[in-house]
Amino acid sequence: MRANRINAVVLRQLYLYKRSWTRILEVFYWPTMDLLLWGFLTIYLQRGSAALPHFVSYFIGALILWDILFRAEQGVSVSFLEDMWSRNLINIFVSPITVYEYLAGLVVIGVIKVAIAFAVMSSLGWLLYSFNVFRLGITLLPLALNLVLMGIAVGVFTTALILRFGLEAEILAWALAFLFLPFSAVFYPVSVLPHWLKVMAWFIPASHVFEGMRQVIAGGPAPVSQILAASGLNLVYIVFSFFFFVAIYRTALARGIIPKIGA
Amino acid sequence: MAILKVTGLTKRFDNVLALEDVSFEAERGEIVGILGPNGAGKTTLIHLIPGLIRPTSGRIEVFGMALDENRSSILARMNFASNYVSLPYSLTLWENMMVYALMYGVRDKGARIREVLALFRLLELKDRPARVLSSGQMMRLCLAKAMINRPEILLLDEPLSGLDPETARNSRELIRKLSREEGLAVLYTSHNLAEMQELSDRVLFLEKGRILMQGSSASLLGRYRVETLEELFFKVLRHES
């Protein structure tokens, strides 16, 4: 791994954001819209029911943490798409960069985007709803880290599919993370899911993260078992996604896909 | 000693045989033109050499090293430009060059970027986003990118087709100068046969994935008793059909 090549991938994306106000706006726009719409809706629903004492906190916390996963996924897959859209992919793959260095660069971009989006959403959550995400304490760190890791795994998997199928598969960059939303116990506990979906949910790292988040907000103990389960699953999925990408990359080399999708 | 050695290269895409048993060598300072009709396998060949496509069989050796085992260190000393490839439009010319200077580990990046942008008469546009460039200027930027690492081998896929006559002539002269003075080996495809005749030291004539003939333009013209590569092209294709 050469740091200069990873830096080149990161720098290319940072330059892109430096000059494109639409891309900068996009980083702030959706998180703000999500928080405004769902936050106020939650407050409205809270007034009609006293059955869920932590309803607003659950919901705002879930929105902020879900955005971490989504941004990490997008940071990887949309950055790859940027190189496809600008017909720059061939220039990258004829350079000395290795496939691992390229992926590492995309992951760094994903982490930077997460950091910015998290700062925006946590600030807005506090300003609009007096929700302090840091009330989760030190537990916030492993919970957020696990969402970043899952986002990266989904992002690398999505990017592999885009590499294989070209721009026809670009919709996956936005859609695939949402596939996990209903089954990840983001806004409701796993217990409300039917039995077969419950089984599936426990194989999704995010389910453990959001169950853990609710446990902390409700004043329960640190969700150690949930964090360990999420970390173990993430380890498996990260390794799988990287192997999957490399396998697809080798297929792409054998089938001559890169010159077709890159030009 | 050959800087590039291709032996028995075959590439099959499903049922289509794109290249069959292609062998050739290129020396330092040599300009090799790849000639042939559409679908002859020119672009496939030029994509196989930097490893954008993996061959079905055969061997590619660059700088005396096998490509599949030393890809990264070989590509650090090689570069590529194509009429079908671009650079990010939102980045300025300087930023685009900086990204690739970093990618190739170029020393004294600022000075080298200034040097290559000046070489392709783009220095005055260095702070403009690449989206404002005309297609000819974009091709010059791609050529500047291809020179950023002082490559020893340059792969060019129809590099001059979008350029106006003066810029194309200047680019040809520049390629010729770099080849002569710095020992740059150039492998390039073109449909412009006059350009190929003027620029190439040696021509590979591909047809249906096979090398029909190779040699200097003068020797091929003499062998087939024609005046130009264009006449040779049509004569050979008529004979083949």
XYZ file of C-alpha atoms in Angstrom:
504
model
C 0.000 0.000 0.000
C 1.419 3.390 -1.032
C -0.009 6.389 0.825
C 0.573 8.747 -2.128
C -1.794 6.747 -4.356
C -4.500 6.606 -1.679
C -4.048 10.353 -1.171
C -4.478 10.878 -4.922
C -7.892 9.158 -4.861
C -8.931 11.234 -1.827
C -7.582 14.481 -3.294
C -9.482 13.914 -6.551
C -12.762 13.746 -4.602
C -11.925 16.677 -2.328
C -11.154 18.834 -5.365
C -14.514 17.820 -6.777
C -16.365 19.050 -3.691
C -14.255 22.199 -3.465
C -15.557 23.329 -6.816
C -19.102 21.948 -6.933
C -21.697 23.765 -4.827
C -24.365 21.228 -5.860
C -22.347 18.396 -4.349
C -21.695 20.392 -1.174
C -25.393 21.230 -0.939
C -26.258 17.559 -1.310
C -24.209 16.736 1.805
C -26.401 19.114 3.862
C -29.713 18.978 2.038
C -30.990 15.436 2.650
C -29.926 15.191 6.295
C -31.629 18.522 6.972
C -34.802 17.487 5.135
C -34.896 14.155 6.977
C -34.501 15.795 10.340
C -37.076 18.492 9.654
C -39.733 16.182 8.230
C -39.402 13.161 10.489
C -38.407 15.145 13.551
C -41.498 17.339 13.544
C -43.716 14.389 12.642
C -42.314 12.546 15.634
C -43.019 15.462 17.949
C -46.571 15.628 16.622
C -47.121 11.902 17.211
C -45.557 12.132 20.662
C -48.242 14.659 21.700
C -50.977 12.142 20.957
C -49.462 9.303 22.921
C -47.636 8.981 26.185
C -47.064 5.261 25.689
C -43.512 5.673 24.416
C -41.555 7.893 26.800
C -38.425 8.085 24.666
C -40.180 8.288 21.320
C -38.580 11.537 20.094
C -35.113 10.527 21.261
C -35.400 7.092 19.653
C -36.450 8.608 16.384
C -33.983 11.484 16.167
C -31.158 9.230 17.346
C -32.117 6.653 14.726
C -32.209 9.283 11.976
C -28.749 10.558 12.864
C -27.214 7.101 13.141
C -28.908 5.782 9.987
C -27.404 8.676 8.064
C -23.955 7.506 9.181
C -24.512 4.159 7.488
C -26.022 5.711 4.377
C -23.238 8.304 3.990
C -20.494 5.707 4.433
C -22.100 3.563 1.732
C -22.497 6.525 -0.605
C -19.001 7.785 0.098
C -17.640 4.615 -1.459
C -20.075 3.921 -4.286
C -20.784 7.478 -5.503
C -17.065 8.304 -5.513
C -16.560 5.344 -7.852
C -19.453 6.576 -9.991
C -17.810 10.014 -10.224
C -14.865 8.348 -11.986
C -17.230 6.528 -14.342
C -19.274 9.612 -15.133
C -16.155 11.608 -15.981
C -14.682 8.785 -18.146
C -11.684 8.776 -15.824
C -11.790 5.131 -14.750
C -9.317 3.917 -17.387
C -6.796 6.594 -16.359
C -6.945 5.206 -12.832
C -6.612 1.560 -13.779
C -3.641 2.172 -16.092
C -1.853 3.950 -13.258
C 0.267 2.024 -10.730
C -2.516 2.101 -8.138
C -3.569 -1.319 -6.885
C -7.194 -2.274 -6.450
C -6.705 -2.288 -2.649
C -5.247 1.227 -2.680
C -8.139 2.456 -4.789
C -10.677 0.910 -2.406
C -8.794 2.364 0.564
C -9.069 5.827 -1.031
C -12.823 5.382 -1.499
C -13.174 4.258 2.126
C -11.322 7.363 3.378
C -13.712 9.535 1.354
C -16.643 7.643 2.890
C -15.336 8.359 6.398
C -14.851 12.073 5.606
C -18.413 12.328 4.271
C -19.739 10.566 7.377
C -17.879 12.968 9.660
C -19.354 16.004 7.874
C -22.900 14.606 7.725
C -22.740 13.547 11.380
C -21.632 17.031 12.442
C -24.500 18.585 10.487
C -27.169 16.205 11.757
C -26.099 16.161 15.375
C -25.987 19.979 15.396
C -29.443 20.219 13.851
C -30.820 17.581 16.230
C -29.624 19.646 19.124
C -30.794 23.000 17.700
C -34.245 21.854 16.592
C -35.192 19.180 19.103
C -32.740 19.625 21.991
C -31.572 16.103 21.249
C -27.964 15.610 22.255
C -26.609 12.581 20.438
C -23.650 12.614 22.821
C -25.946 11.580 25.642
C -25.193 8.116 24.319
C -21.808 8.730 25.929
C -18.792 6.670 25.063
C -21.154 4.001 23.664
C -21.757 6.293 20.700
C -18.280 5.575 19.392
C -18.560 1.769 18.875
C -22.166 2.140 17.684
C -21.210 4.747 15.078
C -18.076 2.853 14.092
C -20.123 -0.268 13.418
C -22.491 1.700 11.202
C -19.517 3.117 9.293
C -18.153 -0.401 8.818
C -21.488 -1.744 7.603
C -21.832 1.253 5.267
C -18.383 0.546 3.846
C -19.189 -3.145 3.356
C -22.434 -2.288 1.538
C -20.621 0.425 -0.442
C -17.833 -1.878 -1.610
C -20.389 -4.585 -2.506
C -22.461 -2.030 -4.457
C -19.358 -0.713 -6.216
C -18.455 -4.238 -7.290
C -21.913 -4.612 -8.864
C -21.522 -1.263 -10.642
C -18.107 -2.370 -11.924
C -19.668 -5.573 -13.241
C -22.834 -4.127 -14.777
C -21.802 -0.530 -15.549
C -24.039 2.511 -15.322
C -27.139 0.312 -15.575
C -26.452 -0.581 -11.959
C -25.826 2.978 -10.727
C -29.231 3.122 -9.005
C -27.854 0.580 -6.524
C -25.608 3.301 -5.085
C -28.740 4.934 -3.678
C -31.024 1.938 -3.312
C -29.028 -0.879 -1.759
C -28.539 0.673 1.680
C -32.289 1.288 1.879
C -32.883 -2.416 1.338
C -31.639 -2.913 4.893
C -33.763 -0.129 6.385
C -36.958 -2.120 7.109
C -35.059 -5.064 8.592
C -32.439 -3.175 10.627
C -34.717 -2.131 13.497
C -33.847 1.503 12.829
C -37.135 3.093 13.914
C -38.750 0.143 15.742
C -37.401 -2.785 17.731
C -36.635 -6.159 16.217
C -39.420 -7.634 18.362
C -42.115 -6.124 16.110
C -40.879 -8.054 13.079
C -42.411 -11.428 12.109
C -40.370 -14.407 13.233
C -38.551 -15.079 9.947
C -37.614 -11.416 9.590
C -36.374 -11.379 13.185
C -33.961 -14.164 12.313
C -32.785 -12.188 9.299
C -32.490 -8.963 11.292
C -29.998 -10.528 13.704
C -27.644 -11.101 10.763
C -27.633 -7.363 10.012
C -25.065 -5.422 12.082
C -27.255 -2.298 12.075
C -30.047 -4.172 13.929
C -27.712 -4.695 16.867
C -26.562 -1.075 16.739
C -30.085 0.355 16.831
C -31.236 -2.044 19.537
C -28.177 -0.958 21.499
C -28.960 2.704 20.932
C -32.505 2.299 22.272
C -31.182 0.426 25.286
C -28.841 3.310 26.169
C -31.485 6.015 25.585
C -33.891 4.090 27.844
C -31.262 4.269 30.593
C -30.166 0.645 30.316
C -26.628 -0.694 30.654
C -24.014 -0.399 27.911
C -25.052 -2.760 25.087
C -21.870 -4.803 25.125
C -23.348 -7.945 23.583
C -25.006 -5.909 20.811
C -21.742 -4.131 20.028
C -19.826 -7.417 19.958
C -22.421 -9.036 17.689
C -22.366 -6.056 15.300
C -18.549 -6.016 15.262
C -18.318 -9.751 14.523
C -20.838 -9.522 11.691
C -19.119 -6.437 10.270
C -15.783 -8.188 10.246
C -17.283 -10.989 8.169
C -19.092 -8.620 5.790
C -16.106 -6.309 5.303
C -13.853 -9.232 4.405
C -16.554 -10.682 2.144
C -17.194 -7.359 0.354
C -13.485 -6.797 -0.361
C -13.061 -10.356 -1.672
C -16.213 -9.911 -3.735
C -14.869 -6.676 -5.236
C -11.521 -8.258 -6.084
C -13.277 -11.268 -7.668
C -15.463 -8.950 -9.761
C -12.405 -6.874 -10.680
C -10.661 -10.011 -11.965
C -13.783 -10.944 -13.925
C -13.831 -7.404 -15.332
C -10.212 -7.789 -16.484
C -10.941 -11.148 -18.102
C -14.087 -9.937 -19.862
C -12.699 -6.542 -20.916
C -15.343 -4.667 -18.937
C -13.222 -1.736 -17.678
C -12.553 -0.203 -21.125
C -16.281 -0.538 -21.910
C -17.609 1.127 -18.769
C -14.705 3.549 -18.438
C -14.843 5.190 -21.863
C 17.109 -5.229 -25.727
C 13.345 -4.978 -26.224
C 11.558 -2.738 -23.728
C 8.270 -4.446 -24.545
C 7.951 -8.061 -25.581
C 4.610 -9.614 -26.485
C 4.556 -13.353 -27.111
C 1.689 -15.468 -28.423
C -0.963 -13.095 -27.164
C -4.497 -14.403 -27.645
C -7.695 -12.853 -26.370
C -11.093 -14.461 -26.679
C -14.313 -12.747 -25.521
C -16.840 -15.590 -25.201
C -17.095 -16.830 -28.792
C -15.268 -13.917 -30.388
C -11.569 -14.269 -31.068
C -10.308 -10.686 -30.711
C -6.576 -11.443 -30.961
C -4.802 -14.585 -32.053
C -1.191 -15.456 -31.370
C 0.133 -11.899 -31.591
C 3.882 -11.528 -31.053
C 6.030 -8.438 -31.446
C 8.657 -6.370 -29.680
C 9.317 -2.676 -29.223
C 12.687 -1.080 -28.554
C 13.548 2.054 -26.605
C 12.970 5.132 -28.724
C 10.867 3.242 -31.256
C 7.442 4.377 -32.452
C 5.206 1.464 -33.370
C 1.954 2.172 -35.189
C -0.885 -0.351 -35.020
C -2.865 -0.341 -38.212
C -5.979 -2.232 -39.238
C -9.672 -1.951 -40.082
C -12.394 -1.647 -37.450
C -12.608 -4.786 -35.336
C -9.064 -5.879 -36.213
C -8.076 -5.931 -32.522
C -6.018 -2.703 -32.314
C -7.725 -1.298 -29.242
C -7.868 -4.713 -27.574
C -4.116 -4.983 -28.051
C -3.428 -1.534 -26.624
C -5.682 -2.319 -23.631
C -3.946 -5.646 -22.989
C -0.501 -4.103 -22.581
C -1.227 -2.067 -19.410
C -3.370 -4.920 -18.072
C -6.788 -3.299 -18.543
C -7.769 -6.633 -20.068
C -6.316 -10.008 -19.117
C -5.180 -12.179 -22.044
C -6.640 -15.635 -22.605
C -3.116 -16.850 -23.251
C 0.301 -15.461 -24.088
C 2.805 -13.340 -22.247
C 3.546 -9.631 -21.931
C 6.975 -8.601 -20.668
C 7.797 -4.968 -20.005
C 11.241 -3.767 -18.896
C 12.180 -7.456 -18.708
C 9.409 -8.182 -16.151
C 6.213 -10.185 -16.553
C 3.221 -7.839 -16.510
C 0.932 -10.053 -14.444
C 3.510 -10.353 -11.647
C 4.846 -6.766 -11.619
C 1.892 -4.713 -12.784
C 2.242 -1.815 -10.363
C 5.965 -1.222 -10.833
C 5.616 -1.533 -14.623
C 2.686 0.889 -14.790
C 4.653 3.455 -12.777
C 7.021 3.703 -15.786
C 4.346 3.643 -18.487
C 1.381 5.851 -19.375
C -1.676 5.882 -21.569
C -3.889 8.367 -23.397
C -6.933 7.750 -25.500
C -9.353 9.791 -27.510
C -12.128 7.851 -25.735
C -10.997 8.662 -22.214
C -11.309 11.955 -20.407
C -10.327 13.645 -17.155
C -12.698 14.988 -14.468
C -14.431 18.094 -15.834
C -14.983 19.788 -12.477
C -11.304 19.820 -11.595
C -8.991 22.511 -12.931
C -6.185 21.486 -15.248
C -3.712 21.973 -12.401
C -5.776 19.851 -10.010
C -6.122 17.065 -12.561
C -2.376 17.055 -13.066
C -1.750 17.155 -9.308
C -3.939 14.061 -8.757
C -1.944 12.079 -11.323
C 1.414 13.492 -10.196
C 0.540 12.112 -6.765
C -0.745 8.839 -8.198
C 2.527 8.278 -10.089
C 4.727 9.474 -7.235
C 6.230 12.311 -9.300
C 8.967 14.299 -7.567
C 8.845 18.088 -7.582
C 5.222 17.982 -8.674
C 4.653 21.707 -9.213
C 7.596 22.095 -11.575
C 6.712 18.969 -13.554
C 3.056 19.977 -13.888
C 4.095 23.405 -15.122
C 6.502 21.757 -17.578
C 3.973 19.345 -19.142
C 1.180 21.927 -19.287
C 3.570 24.279 -21.080
C 4.626 21.456 -23.401
C 1.031 21.086 -24.573
C 0.335 24.850 -24.527
C -2.142 24.621 -21.659
C -0.296 26.527 -18.953
C -2.370 29.684 -19.321
C -5.505 27.608 -18.690
C -4.159 25.871 -15.585
C -6.715 27.393 -13.191
C -9.735 26.807 -15.411
C -11.972 23.766 -14.901
C -11.466 21.080 -17.521
C -15.119 21.449 -18.587
C -14.294 24.661 -20.455
C -11.806 22.887 -22.726
C -12.594 22.093 -26.329
C -12.284 18.425 -27.331
C -8.861 19.150 -28.833
C -7.683 20.873 -25.655
C -9.025 17.960 -23.579
C -7.002 15.563 -25.722
C -3.930 17.720 -25.129
C -4.646 17.602 -21.400
C -4.866 13.802 -21.613
C -1.518 13.780 -23.427
C -0.066 16.056 -20.727
C -1.357 13.616 -18.100
C 0.276 10.799 -20.045
C 3.644 12.573 -19.816
C 3.436 13.503 -16.129
C 5.577 10.575 -14.922
C 8.217 10.814 -17.678
C 7.086 7.448 -19.056
C 9.442 5.104 -20.840
C 6.550 3.576 -22.776
C 3.581 5.561 -23.994
C 0.401 3.840 -25.177
C -1.836 6.001 -27.344
C -5.249 5.019 -28.667
C -6.163 7.325 -31.563
C -4.587 10.236 -29.724
C -4.533 12.835 -32.483
C -7.907 12.269 -34.095
C -9.653 15.151 -32.304
C -6.936 17.702 -32.866
C -6.806 20.488 -35.426
C -4.098 20.058 -38.092
C -1.619 22.409 -36.433
C -1.968 20.889 -32.970
C -1.841 17.395 -34.442
C 1.387 18.281 -36.256
C 2.859 19.832 -33.097
C 1.889 16.754 -31.080
C 3.453 14.462 -33.686
C 6.650 16.489 -33.583
C 6.646 16.392 -29.811
C 6.168 12.619 -29.713
C 8.942 12.211 -32.269
C 11.254 14.506 -30.259
C 10.603 12.667 -26.965
C 11.136 9.374 -28.687
C 14.450 10.454 -30.218
C 15.855 12.455 -27.309
C 14.570 10.569 -24.275
C 14.211 7.070 -25.668
C 10.435 7.020 -25.212
C 8.873 3.954 -26.841
C 5.450 4.701 -28.294
C 2.768 2.235 -29.291
C -0.218 3.841 -30.904
C -3.314 3.209 -32.967
C -4.684 5.540 -35.580
C -6.994 5.588 -38.563
C -4.969 8.409 -40.056
C -2.641 6.490 -42.342
C -0.675 9.511 -43.534
C 0.050 10.387 -39.918
C 1.079 6.816 -39.194
C 3.381 6.732 -42.213
C 5.034 9.975 -41.100
C 5.383 9.086 -37.434
C 5.971 5.347 -37.169
C 9.317 3.616 -37.236
C 7.480 0.366 -37.594
C 3.927 -0.637 -38.438
C 1.939 -3.646 -37.231
C -0.860 -4.466 -39.623
C -3.661 -6.270 -37.804
C -6.558 -8.005 -39.489
C -9.123 -10.215 -37.738
C -6.983 -10.346 -34.629
C -3.809 -11.535 -36.368
C -0.686 -9.675 -37.418
C -0.732 -9.780 -41.198
C 2.585 -8.021 -41.548
C 4.997 -5.843 -39.651
C 7.985 -3.735 -40.576
C 9.019 -0.165 -41.325
C 6.668 1.818 -43.526
C 9.343 1.977 -46.241
C 9.918 -1.789 -46.269
C 6.174 -2.563 -46.368
C 5.580 -0.054 -49.156
C 8.502 -1.506 -51.118
C 7.322 -5.080 -50.618
C 3.827 -4.302 -51.910
C 4.980 -1.771 -54.521
C 2.740 1.057 -53.302
C 3.401 4.691 -52.478
C 1.427 5.161 -49.286
C 0.130 3.190 -46.303
C -3.367 4.022 -47.488
C -2.751 2.217 -50.790
C -1.211 -0.649 -48.861
C -4.235 -0.779 -46.550
C -6.712 -1.158 -49.398
C -4.501 -3.511 -51.379
C -4.061 -5.846 -48.425
C -7.730 -5.775 -47.479
C -8.778 -6.519 -51.087
C -6.352 -9.397 -51.145
C -7.619 -10.707 -47.803
C -11.260 -10.522 -48.809
